[in-house]
Amino acid sequence: MPACVPTRHDHSSRSSRSPRSSGIKRPHSPPPPHRGGRFRIAGTDVSASITVFLLAIPMSLGLAVAMDAPLEAGLISAAVGGIVAGLLGGTPLQVSGPSAGLTLVTAELIQVYGWRTTCAITIGAGLLQILLGSLRAARSALAVSPAIVHGTLAGIGVAIALAQLHIVLGGSPESSAVSNALTLPARLEQVVPAAPLIGGLTVVILVLWPRIPGRPGRIMRRVPAALVSVAVATAVAAFAAPSIARVDLPSWRSHTLPEMPQGPVLGLATAVFTMMLVASLESLLAAIAVDKLAADRNSERSADLPGPGSGPPASLPVKRSDFDRELRAQGIANAVSGLLGGLAVSGGAVRSSANVRAGATSRASTVLHGVWVLLATGLLVTALEWIPLAALGALVMVVGIQMVNFAHIRNVHRHREFLVYGATISGVLLFGVLKGVAIGIAAAVAVALHRLARTRITVTEQGGQHLVVVRGQLTFLAVPRLNRTLGQLPQDADVLVELDGFFIDHAAYEMIQDWSNAHAAHGGRVVFAGRSGGRIAEPPSAAHSCCRPWTPWRNHHCHDRSDPAGLSASAGPTEPAGTITDPAPTPAPGATDSPAPLHSGPIPTPPTSDGTDSTGGTSGTDSTDSTDSTDSTDRTDATDSTDGTAITGAAPSGQPHTGTEHTGTQHAATQPPALSTGGSTGGSTDYTPDHDAAPARRTGGQRLVSGLSAFQRDTAPLVREELARLAREGQRPSQLFITCADSRLVTSMITASGPGDLFTVRNIGNLVPPPHSERGDDSVGAAIEYAVDVLGVDSITVCGHSGCGAMNALLGAGPDTPNTPLWRWLRHGVPSLKRMASKRHAWARISGRLPADEVEQLCLTNVVQQLDHLRAHRSVARRLAEGTLQLHGMYFHVAEAQSYLLTEGIGAGHGIDEVFDRVGPSAPYDPYEPAELARTGA
């Protein structure tokens, strides 16, 4: 959820700020920055770098063979990718080097333009990547449909496998995938046994090595399968096939460097763009995969820890990827590699996953792997020249086959995008990478248009009623067919039109409206229903403010009535006594007095002829806060509170008291005064609800079942995977969120949070009883202790809201308040009353204006006071002293749907100014980490 601006505490300086101050705890959130700027190397990074080095050597040579490039170019790109991209990249654990995804592109460029011009094209692609990274376009590159991305990589993988199969069979690959497939039968007729046997041995070891069972298998799997397969194949070939074709590393003296590109400008620009596109997509997808692997690894390690006090974790979490920085680093690495005569560089999923699984904790492992490759290039030339080409071809062939991921195929098929996936693969194999991507995009657009235009219309007759079911989106393309279908219905028929779609454009809406009016004029009856069969009614005079298009949180009381007109006969001008009601929030200057969209009170009566509301107001009874009157014999001395003082309304000096006045009658003593604020204060308070006269509406059980069914139908399929993950890993909320139990305050909605983000405590008035109180509440204290000590939350937020019924009750309380559970709880709010009346404290206010009335004044003051209570809790005080916890103050104005955050005093040196700043939709205020808040959409 969006982070809040921290309030003051004893250790609020930036130097002592928690490293996870953004309010979001992730499995691999950034560790605290190291002091001194030294490049730290852990033991696990050294071992991981050796593992990746042993994997990178055969992979780099194999890819160079597959591209028909100089073999030393593969080693150069591996060293440059490890050192340059490793030092500058935004994904610390990603290992860059020659890429299998670029094999097809580079091989084609070498055949068309030659090696030296290809190096110049690599430099141009790198410069373009630097430009795009500087323009922060990395995430835009990921906006391409996953079916196109995975289809492109799968097509490249198939082309690689076909080309390397020729090398495994002892021959040379052709210029295209189609040619490789067509010449394969002829190659099989000319096969020499040595190369296929060495290649087959390499493939067998690659497949079986990760599947060795038991403890010996776990130990042996620490050595990469690629290294073992190539080493075994090299040893066997040295004795069994001494004449087999082997690696031939030319002298460094004959190494070629780039030249000025020669060829048509349009062709060269297309080549630069194609190389940039493939390299960028593969790098960014690999970065996403690395983030997921690092998160899973840290989750497993956290699950292995016995408890919060068992000691520090084995390693610090790894910083989350910065895609724009990663794209710039890849561009710099490509430019350097091209200048040195190396292959194009991109992030590799195979090397990166090996790096994570080997226990790497920082970018040191990536850089060291590049250093080892650089050393091997000069010291291990003789050993490398013993490697058979068939073994390297088999290794790259397996990598190409693995690029066709069956999990991706199932996922694409589940989302009904297999046509796009298949079109992209076919385009890459037949016409090349860039044209294949264009074909995939065209297929995706065609599928989207087909889904938008596809509308199924069926007509059935059931018991004299015609049922017209319209499934799909209603656009102008479907208007002729729908008009023809509706026109064939009898003019006086009873018609039920069920619209099962998410979009109706203007043309379709006007056609349906015109037909409905004409059908009704001829004596027919038309009823419109939604997907679940619920009636859709839209008479101009009965449209209610709560019936908004965004239905997940809307209040459905307007659909609970069978006769809307009957409401005026039963609704009285006053609210029943003895209930806590939230007064209509007073809007800020410039705001209107119209009801808030989230109306939580009773449905107002239809407007009278003069446009007024016959109920006399917009405030309603909050059903969650309703209490019964208690017998007068249960009353005790009202001074029996947490601090020995009576609960009496208090207003700060100079601010008029606008609360409701009450008499000291027996009924006023037993019925909590000032709790009924929505109606008139005059008249008799004796009220007996007339349930028979109340309008017909669905019962609570019916609404519960309806809501649960809607959740199972619409929401559960979307969140089931995430909830399953939370069930496996346990909860890890980033914040403790203490707020009021008011039904209009939907915490997940106003904080844009989801399952597992907030540990929420709700009570009447968002109160935090002090731990030293004689009548302290253990439930709130237990929640605070559990969240701080067990869950280890990073921050605690106290959130108040406008029109709080508890604050209004405190303001209107008399000296003789009843000893009911409600009033015993509200006594914890007495310190807020005293703080508001005190002249030693500045008034809490909203930035740019004074509080609208004393209720809002108390709501704001109460947030500040409860933060003081929170600091008194032992666990909170300890974490604040350690600098690992932050406290936030928040105020939500219901009528405005606007959040305000408590800020620190700036420049005055007087500590907290108790000013709540408005949170804008695009400019979140955070003096510490504005980039993080902007990313999370605060």
PDB file of N, CA and C in Angstrom, residues 279 288 337 742 922:
ATOM      1  N   ALA A 279      17.500  -8.152 -27.762  1.00  0.00           N
ATOM      2  CA  ALA A 279      18.382  -8.103 -26.590  1.00  0.00           C
ATOM      3  C   ALA A 279      17.669  -7.481 -25.396  1.00  0.00           C
ATOM      4  N   ILE A 288      13.065 -10.119 -14.694  1.00  0.00           N
ATOM      5  CA  ILE A 288      11.837 -10.490 -13.968  1.00  0.00           C
ATOM      6  C   ILE A 288      11.977 -11.883 -13.372  1.00  0.00           C
ATOM      7  N   SER A 337      31.281  -4.278 -25.918  1.00  0.00           N
ATOM      8  CA  SER A 337      31.548  -5.572 -26.558  1.00  0.00           C
ATOM      9  C   SER A 337      31.736  -5.407 -28.057  1.00  0.00           C
ATOM     10  N   ASP A 742     -16.001   2.225  11.264  1.00  0.00           N
ATOM     11  CA  ASP A 742     -17.035   2.809  10.411  1.00  0.00           C
ATOM     12  C   ASP A 742     -17.132   2.049   9.093  1.00  0.00           C
ATOM     13  N   SER A 922      -1.161  12.423  -8.284  1.00  0.00           N
ATOM     14  CA  SER A 922       0.067  12.201  -9.046  1.00  0.00           C
ATOM     15  C   SER A 922       1.310  12.760  -8.382  1.00  0.00           C
TER      16      SER A 922
END
